[in-house]
Amino acid sequence: MAILDRTSTLLKEAPAQQRRSRARLSAGQVIIYIILIVGILYTLLPFLWMLGTSFKSSTEIVRMPPTLIPEKFTLSSYRTIFTDPSVPLARFYLNSIIVTFSIVAMVLFTSSLAGFVFAKYTFFGKNLWFTLILATMMIPFQVIMIPLYLVLVKLGITDSLLGLIVPGATSAFGIFLMRQFIESIPSELIDAARIDGASEFGIYWQVILPQMGAALATLGIFQFMGTWNDYLWPLIVITTTEKRTLPIMLTWYNSQHGSRFDLTMAASVLVILPIVVIYFFFQRWIVRGIALTGFK
Amino acid sequence: MATTLPRKGSLFRRQHIFAGTTVTPVMIYMMLFTLLPMLWGVLITFFRYSPTRAGGPFLGLGGGNPFVGIENYLDLFSNSPNGVLFRLSLKNTLIFSLVYVPLNLVVTLPLAVFIESVTQRAKSFFRTIYFLPTVTSAVAVSLVWGVIYNPTFGLLNLGLRALGLTGYAWLTDPQTTVLGIPLPMICVLITYLWSDMGYNLVIFMAGLQGIPDVYREAALVDGANAWQRFWYITLPLLRSTLTFVMVMTMLSAWQVFVLFFVLTNRGGPSNLTRVLVLHIYETAFRYQEMGLAATVAMVLFLIIMITTLLQLRLLRKDWEY
Amino acid sequence: MSESSKLSRRTFLRMAGLTAAGALAAACAPTTTPTEATGGQAPSGEKVTLRLWSHQNPSFVGANEQLIAKYKDQNPNVEIKYENFPYADFITNIQTSMAAKTEADVMEMFGSWVQSYAKGGTLAVVDESVTTLAKAQELFYAAPLDGYVWEGKLYGLPNEYNLEVGGVLANKRMFDEAGLTYPPTWASWDELVADAKKMTKVENNVMTVAGFDYVTGDGLGFLFWEGILEKGAEYFADDGVHLNLLTPQAKETVQWMYDMANKDKVVDPLTFNGDVNWVGTSFFQGLVAIGYIGPWIVPEGRRNYPDFKDPWDHVESPHFGSERKFAADSGWGKVVSPNTKNIKEAWKFSAFMTMDPANHRQWNVATGTVPALKSVAEDPTLLNDINWLGPSLKVLPYGRYVGMLQDRDYIWYTVVATHITECLQNQRSVDETMQLMHDEANALIDSKIKA
């Protein structure tokens, strides 16, 4: 598609940009820096607040006026969570890791393969199928939740991690994204491979996939975020505490009968931390991937 | 676009077999887990259905969940409690999305321009931090911001009071409006902007990097100032990115749910932040009218689809420069 | 960029392959017995597995666990699988599984939800071997029990009598600082409000202490019904199905609430309401002097705010008319799914948790709730275990079930609590509020009875 042609050409030109950015600090630039730093405060303050609160004692939380940085650092909320006999925290982490990595792996495979076929082949009903795939992205999840659950019951995989993993193996969005990206890969490459005697799957595996690092990384990260943070659906599918995933912790100490704010914030930190670490690890890829696919 | 033309003979057959064997399982899979549920969703819009009522043997339809024809659709335009709440939710969703899109653009585009203008190292620092909130769970975001907005000991009012101002009941004041928008809605907008602006920022940065230097350098030679360069050179060249960002942002704004469920406690105060997705959820489960909820979902689906089609049309023309 | 992409493809695929294989293996392992939950797979034909669902409230969960352990000791052939869910999504869980008929055998439901489920045919009638309606009516107070009755049949058994009437939270430090008698002995609401005025604090236009906070989703409903009844009127219309909220008594009650917030200014309804600074939280943060909330908050407050230093009690509250007369919101209790394979066992277990006086009491003590069984509530030794129940116990005989509102959450929260709050916030006059509530409530009732 056009946007991809454009963005991929612009990426090639990107290094040339760097020459321009070196400059003395003019008055205008000082203002720019001030604006950017104010924006950073807006961005980071809630995180700092969450982190600070998780290290406060429960008395300090309700003190007026409140403190941003804890006067007395305490690990008591984390200790409470780690030693809470009703919270199998390690199990939650493990379950989240199993579910998230399985889904990400499967989505990357199915999306790139189907995206390849939709981009580079013609077959009966192609446009109809593709339109249907697009349409499924637009239906609010709250409505298909019940029938989806009925399907899982028929398959006998409710209350198991499989029940979370199996429906997540394909992603309409992933297929859409991959097709967009693969369309920009020149068909000559494919024809050349065919003349060399490559099988169709061989073309996918050896010609297409190597071109797709950034796009796969982007889809992978976003799928990771979506699955890792998913709250409502696991709650419906999983009923046994030991089979739950990590986001259940977010509301664990936040019941209808009042909440433990110190514990809720500590739990939030525990839920967010892995994804933040992974983000810092992969953030270069995400940015490039977004630029390539125009995705959000 | 660049589609390999099918050729006659074994090669053609081979390609067909490959396409068939790969796409068929994927499609069956998607049928099972998405299309089938979707059809169910369409079907129950013609029933007065709730799983809390035992109905007939087929999907619980019939019996306590009778067929009602297009009554659910007519209900949306009636003065029934659901009809009134539906129209209110539609209005709130429109307010939210129509304010959010320009707000987002007005913040992210200049920010992207600013970040692009600083040194390479600072640039990647700012970009990394600004994008960080987008990876955070929406439930956690709502919990933290809920406390920031607390009228008595929240961070925001604390800051205002330090400046000698009175605070506000940010999330619960139904009367205060800013430019006609209720204060709680403003709060959700600000929080959503916080959690979402990273995406557009990065897309704009990519778009800006794609504008060849020669244009701006030429303008510089002609004596254009920074503002003129932005307004007459950068902005027109970013038009395609802008269109794309606008529509994508609009689409995601239509589907925000958790903030309205947790942060404003199910659309409060006085239903001022009740939006369509929340209305669907509440109607289905809390008020036990899933047929009605599915009907609202169909309307939302139509809106989203029309917006998407519009987007595809808009995006099709003049991309290249 | 091709070099780095290639590397990434390999690492990605290798990672993906490995994790997928490992993950699937791990995922399969714990899921080999999915049918176990519904029971009935024992070769001896003896072993029965029951599933129990409840919402995730620590003290409720603890109380249920204690009784489950006890039940298992006494019934070694029964295995109880206890699963619980966050409150906000509990009904979503129940309903989704009801669509697939996979809900638990026994569920802990709120009494005023029961009638709409019973009407829909998705709950089982109490087994005759456990109790009959007539017998249950002798044992339980009418207010909690009637929520479980639909068309002359009993659909569940209550664990508690849910009420916010009879007692209020009072902060002793604030009473002392204002030089007021403690514990207070209010003969009327006016006296309570007079005290509350003396304890209310406003600094820089911000209310830092609300003298009397009654603006909550549950509390406004309770006060509203109580006001109407004690002033001698009735909120149901003559047909017993629709509501009549246009009586002078109903208006008087709302006017009274309005005056407390706007003339006496004992609470700022903008900063103290069901959505923010909820009384069950703000009282324990030292922001409220007198808080209108039921006795169940006491153990919650103690657990959630272990460091709250002010001395406080749940003390007796006044009422409107010459005698106490109020409507209560049923209470949490146990219901049984009609899809259970072990209906007798399910009811036996439910009755064990609710009808056995010793167990009923143990459950109330652990959760700090008011007994629904008359014999337990009337036992004077109960106060040895829950010493804060005194004010609530006195009023129990005067309560009745609020009645079939068709959609309790809609009437109680979306109509009554929301619109009264708006009225207190000066969005609408009292007269307009009454008319609006009357119209909306009856429109809802019409839409529900139409089918």
mmCIF file of N, CA and C in Angstrom, chain A residues 119-188:
data_model
loop_
_atom_site.group_PDB
_atom_site.id
_atom_site.type_symbol
_atom_site.label_atom_id
_atom_site.label_comp_id
_atom_site.label_asym_id
_atom_site.label_seq_id
_atom_site.Cartn_x
_atom_site.Cartn_y
_atom_site.Cartn_z
ATOM 1 N N ALA A 119 -1.575 -11.396 0.381
ATOM 2 C CA ALA A 119 -0.878 -10.332 -0.335
ATOM 3 C C ALA A 119 -0.416 -10.780 -1.710
ATOM 4 N N LYS A 120 -0.033 -12.033 -1.840
ATOM 5 C CA LYS A 120 0.679 -12.432 -3.047
ATOM 6 C C LYS A 120 -0.013 -13.516 -3.879
ATOM 7 N N TYR A 121 -1.179 -13.954 -3.511
ATOM 8 C CA TYR A 121 -1.851 -15.000 -4.277
ATOM 9 C C TYR A 121 -3.244 -14.535 -4.655
ATOM 10 N N THR A 122 -3.779 -15.149 -5.693
ATOM 11 C CA THR A 122 -5.196 -14.910 -5.975
ATOM 12 C C THR A 122 -5.921 -16.234 -5.802
ATOM 13 N N PHE A 123 -7.059 -16.187 -5.207
ATOM 14 C CA PHE A 123 -7.860 -17.405 -5.059
ATOM 15 C C PHE A 123 -9.316 -17.010 -4.928
ATOM 16 N N PHE A 124 -10.152 -18.013 -4.997
ATOM 17 C CA PHE A 124 -11.584 -17.740 -5.023
ATOM 18 C C PHE A 124 -12.052 -17.097 -3.719
ATOM 19 N N GLY A 125 -12.781 -16.023 -3.821
ATOM 20 C CA GLY A 125 -13.365 -15.388 -2.640
ATOM 21 C C GLY A 125 -12.379 -14.616 -1.793
ATOM 22 N N LYS A 126 -11.223 -14.306 -2.364
ATOM 23 C CA LYS A 126 -10.189 -13.651 -1.568
ATOM 24 C C LYS A 126 -10.679 -12.345 -0.929
ATOM 25 N N ASN A 127 -11.302 -11.511 -1.751
ATOM 26 C CA ASN A 127 -11.734 -10.217 -1.214
ATOM 27 C C ASN A 127 -12.815 -10.361 -0.155
ATOM 28 N N LEU A 128 -13.701 -11.341 -0.405
ATOM 29 C CA LEU A 128 -14.770 -11.564 0.565
ATOM 30 C C LEU A 128 -14.184 -11.996 1.905
ATOM 31 N N TRP A 129 -13.264 -12.963 1.843
ATOM 32 C CA TRP A 129 -12.649 -13.441 3.086
ATOM 33 C C TRP A 129 -11.937 -12.307 3.808
ATOM 34 N N PHE A 130 -11.221 -11.524 3.009
ATOM 35 C CA PHE A 130 -10.442 -10.469 3.651
ATOM 36 C C PHE A 130 -11.358 -9.428 4.293
ATOM 37 N N THR A 131 -12.446 -9.120 3.617
ATOM 38 C CA THR A 131 -13.399 -8.175 4.200
ATOM 39 C C THR A 131 -13.964 -8.723 5.504
ATOM 40 N N LEU A 132 -14.249 -10.029 5.495
ATOM 41 C CA LEU A 132 -14.773 -10.632 6.724
ATOM 42 C C LEU A 132 -13.764 -10.524 7.861
ATOM 43 N N ILE A 133 -12.511 -10.770 7.527
ATOM 44 C CA ILE A 133 -11.470 -10.662 8.557
ATOM 45 C C ILE A 133 -11.447 -9.247 9.125
ATOM 46 N N LEU A 134 -11.523 -8.272 8.224
ATOM 47 C CA LEU A 134 -11.526 -6.876 8.686
ATOM 48 C C LEU A 134 -12.748 -6.604 9.569
ATOM 49 N N ALA A 135 -13.885 -7.162 9.156
ATOM 50 C CA ALA A 135 -15.117 -6.890 9.901
ATOM 51 C C ALA A 135 -15.017 -7.426 11.328
ATOM 52 N N THR A 136 -14.342 -8.556 11.491
ATOM 53 C CA THR A 136 -14.276 -9.116 12.845
ATOM 54 C C THR A 136 -13.514 -8.206 13.800
ATOM 55 N N MET A 137 -12.702 -7.311 13.236
ATOM 56 C CA MET A 137 -11.957 -6.398 14.118
ATOM 57 C C MET A 137 -12.845 -5.303 14.687
ATOM 58 N N MET A 138 -13.999 -5.140 14.117
ATOM 59 C CA MET A 138 -14.803 -3.979 14.492
ATOM 60 C C MET A 138 -15.939 -4.301 15.442
ATOM 61 N N ILE A 139 -16.059 -5.554 15.805
ATOM 62 C CA ILE A 139 -17.176 -5.907 16.676
ATOM 63 C C ILE A 139 -16.710 -5.820 18.130
ATOM 64 N N PRO A 140 -17.466 -5.141 18.975
ATOM 65 C CA PRO A 140 -17.037 -5.016 20.369
ATOM 66 C C PRO A 140 -16.970 -6.386 21.050
ATOM 67 N N PHE A 141 -15.889 -6.597 21.763
ATOM 68 C CA PHE A 141 -15.654 -7.913 22.357
ATOM 69 C C PHE A 141 -16.757 -8.308 23.339
ATOM 70 N N GLN A 142 -17.311 -7.331 24.034
ATOM 71 C CA GLN A 142 -18.330 -7.629 25.042
ATOM 72 C C GLN A 142 -19.497 -8.430 24.485
ATOM 73 N N VAL A 143 -19.721 -8.312 23.169
ATOM 74 C CA VAL A 143 -20.867 -8.990 22.581
ATOM 75 C C VAL A 143 -20.546 -10.428 22.174
ATOM 76 N N ILE A 144 -19.311 -10.660 21.743
ATOM 77 C CA ILE A 144 -19.016 -12.018 21.300
ATOM 78 C C ILE A 144 -18.473 -12.878 22.431
ATOM 79 N N MET A 145 -18.367 -12.292 23.612
ATOM 80 C CA MET A 145 -17.812 -13.007 24.749
ATOM 81 C C MET A 145 -18.590 -14.284 25.048
ATOM 82 N N ILE A 146 -19.915 -14.170 25.099
ATOM 83 C CA ILE A 146 -20.719 -15.338 25.470
ATOM 84 C C ILE A 146 -20.642 -16.445 24.419
ATOM 85 N N PRO A 147 -20.894 -16.151 23.134
ATOM 86 C CA PRO A 147 -20.773 -17.241 22.158
ATOM 87 C C PRO A 147 -19.369 -17.832 22.094
ATOM 88 N N LEU A 148 -18.363 -17.007 22.270
ATOM 89 C CA LEU A 148 -16.995 -17.518 22.269
ATOM 90 C C LEU A 148 -16.820 -18.505 23.420
ATOM 91 N N TYR A 149 -17.400 -18.140 24.538
ATOM 92 C CA TYR A 149 -17.324 -19.037 25.688
ATOM 93 C C TYR A 149 -18.053 -20.348 25.385
ATOM 94 N N LEU A 150 -19.196 -20.239 24.689
ATOM 95 C CA LEU A 150 -19.943 -21.459 24.326
ATOM 96 C C LEU A 150 -19.082 -22.378 23.460
ATOM 97 N N VAL A 151 -18.322 -21.791 22.545
ATOM 98 C CA VAL A 151 -17.436 -22.594 21.701
ATOM 99 C C VAL A 151 -16.402 -23.324 22.566
ATOM 100 N N LEU A 152 -15.819 -22.603 23.510
ATOM 101 C CA LEU A 152 -14.814 -23.225 24.381
ATOM 102 C C LEU A 152 -15.418 -24.364 25.193
ATOM 103 N N VAL A 153 -16.657 -24.172 25.637
ATOM 104 C CA VAL A 153 -17.312 -25.233 26.405
ATOM 105 C C VAL A 153 -17.483 -26.472 25.533
ATOM 106 N N LYS A 154 -17.912 -26.246 24.268
ATOM 107 C CA LYS A 154 -18.070 -27.373 23.341
ATOM 108 C C LYS A 154 -16.738 -28.099 23.129
ATOM 109 N N LEU A 155 -15.651 -27.328 23.091
ATOM 110 C CA LEU A 155 -14.336 -27.943 22.901
ATOM 111 C C LEU A 155 -13.797 -28.542 24.202
ATOM 112 N N GLY A 156 -14.455 -28.246 25.295
ATOM 113 C CA GLY A 156 -14.028 -28.784 26.585
ATOM 114 C C GLY A 156 -12.738 -28.187 27.115
ATOM 115 N N ILE A 157 -12.484 -26.927 26.798
ATOM 116 C CA ILE A 157 -11.223 -26.350 27.267
ATOM 117 C C ILE A 157 -11.442 -25.111 28.136
ATOM 118 N N THR A 158 -12.605 -24.993 28.775
ATOM 119 C CA THR A 158 -12.744 -23.897 29.736
ATOM 120 C C THR A 158 -11.957 -24.254 30.982
ATOM 121 N N ASP A 159 -11.699 -23.237 31.780
ATOM 122 C CA ASP A 159 -10.921 -23.388 32.996
ATOM 123 C C ASP A 159 -9.592 -24.110 32.761
ATOM 124 N N SER A 160 -8.946 -23.783 31.643
ATOM 125 C CA SER A 160 -7.595 -24.289 31.437
ATOM 126 C C SER A 160 -6.846 -23.242 30.628
ATOM 127 N N LEU A 161 -5.534 -23.278 30.723
ATOM 128 C CA LEU A 161 -4.764 -22.293 29.963
ATOM 129 C C LEU A 161 -5.002 -22.467 28.468
ATOM 130 N N LEU A 162 -5.288 -23.689 28.062
ATOM 131 C CA LEU A 162 -5.586 -23.920 26.649
ATOM 132 C C LEU A 162 -6.779 -23.071 26.206
ATOM 133 N N GLY A 163 -7.724 -22.898 27.104
ATOM 134 C CA GLY A 163 -8.902 -22.100 26.790
ATOM 135 C C GLY A 163 -8.532 -20.650 26.491
ATOM 136 N N LEU A 164 -7.434 -20.191 27.067
ATOM 137 C CA LEU A 164 -6.977 -18.835 26.762
ATOM 138 C C LEU A 164 -6.138 -18.830 25.498
ATOM 139 N N ILE A 165 -5.362 -19.902 25.310
ATOM 140 C CA ILE A 165 -4.396 -19.929 24.209
ATOM 141 C C ILE A 165 -5.080 -20.215 22.872
ATOM 142 N N VAL A 166 -5.944 -21.220 22.852
ATOM 143 C CA VAL A 166 -6.484 -21.699 21.576
ATOM 144 C C VAL A 166 -7.216 -20.605 20.780
ATOM 145 N N PRO A 167 -8.140 -19.858 21.384
ATOM 146 C CA PRO A 167 -8.831 -18.843 20.571
ATOM 147 C C PRO A 167 -7.897 -17.727 20.119
ATOM 148 N N GLY A 168 -6.732 -17.618 20.758
ATOM 149 C CA GLY A 168 -5.830 -16.517 20.423
ATOM 150 C C GLY A 168 -4.838 -16.840 19.329
ATOM 151 N N ALA A 169 -4.947 -18.019 18.731
ATOM 152 C CA ALA A 169 -3.905 -18.442 17.791
ATOM 153 C C ALA A 169 -3.906 -17.640 16.497
ATOM 154 N N THR A 170 -5.044 -17.093 16.126
ATOM 155 C CA THR A 170 -5.047 -16.238 14.940
ATOM 156 C C THR A 170 -5.462 -14.841 15.362
ATOM 157 N N SER A 171 -5.065 -13.889 14.576
ATOM 158 C CA SER A 171 -5.426 -12.516 14.889
ATOM 159 C C SER A 171 -5.805 -11.819 13.597
ATOM 160 N N ALA A 172 -7.020 -11.333 13.531
ATOM 161 C CA ALA A 172 -7.466 -10.618 12.338
ATOM 162 C C ALA A 172 -6.551 -9.435 12.102
ATOM 163 N N PHE A 173 -6.237 -8.790 13.177
ATOM 164 C CA PHE A 173 -5.392 -7.623 13.055
ATOM 165 C C PHE A 173 -4.015 -7.992 12.531
ATOM 166 N N GLY A 174 -3.481 -9.096 13.046
ATOM 167 C CA GLY A 174 -2.167 -9.545 12.607
ATOM 168 C C GLY A 174 -2.147 -9.837 11.119
ATOM 169 N N ILE A 175 -3.193 -10.496 10.634
ATOM 170 C CA ILE A 175 -3.260 -10.831 9.206
ATOM 171 C C ILE A 175 -3.294 -9.549 8.375
ATOM 172 N N PHE A 176 -4.119 -8.623 8.816
ATOM 173 C CA PHE A 176 -4.233 -7.339 8.135
ATOM 174 C C PHE A 176 -2.874 -6.642 8.062
ATOM 175 N N LEU A 177 -2.220 -6.605 9.199
ATOM 176 C CA LEU A 177 -0.935 -5.921 9.326
ATOM 177 C C LEU A 177 0.108 -6.564 8.423
ATOM 178 N N MET A 178 0.169 -7.887 8.466
ATOM 179 C CA MET A 178 1.183 -8.605 7.706
ATOM 180 C C MET A 178 0.926 -8.469 6.206
ATOM 181 N N ARG A 179 -0.347 -8.519 5.833
ATOM 182 C CA ARG A 179 -0.651 -8.359 4.415
ATOM 183 C C ARG A 179 -0.182 -6.987 3.934
ATOM 184 N N GLN A 180 -0.488 -5.971 4.731
ATOM 185 C CA GLN A 180 -0.057 -4.621 4.378
ATOM 186 C C GLN A 180 1.440 -4.594 4.145
ATOM 187 N N PHE A 181 2.163 -5.222 5.037
ATOM 188 C CA PHE A 181 3.612 -5.155 4.961
ATOM 189 C C PHE A 181 4.140 -5.961 3.781
ATOM 190 N N ILE A 182 3.600 -7.181 3.619
ATOM 191 C CA ILE A 182 4.143 -8.073 2.592
ATOM 192 C C ILE A 182 3.842 -7.543 1.184
ATOM 193 N N GLU A 183 2.761 -6.817 1.041
ATOM 194 C CA GLU A 183 2.455 -6.247 -0.272
ATOM 195 C C GLU A 183 3.569 -5.351 -0.776
ATOM 196 N N SER A 184 4.321 -4.768 0.142
ATOM 197 C CA SER A 184 5.386 -3.861 -0.282
ATOM 198 C C SER A 184 6.653 -4.610 -0.678
ATOM 199 N N ILE A 185 6.683 -5.913 -0.437
ATOM 200 C CA ILE A 185 7.852 -6.693 -0.860
ATOM 201 C C ILE A 185 7.694 -6.991 -2.352
ATOM 202 N N PRO A 186 8.698 -6.677 -3.164
ATOM 203 C CA PRO A 186 8.553 -6.836 -4.616
ATOM 204 C C PRO A 186 8.259 -8.286 -5.007
ATOM 205 N N SER A 187 7.305 -8.468 -5.911
ATOM 206 C CA SER A 187 6.944 -9.809 -6.353
ATOM 207 C C SER A 187 8.062 -10.466 -7.150
ATOM 208 N N GLU A 188 8.974 -9.640 -7.680
ATOM 209 C CA GLU A 188 10.080 -10.208 -8.461
ATOM 210 C C GLU A 188 10.895 -11.172 -7.607
#
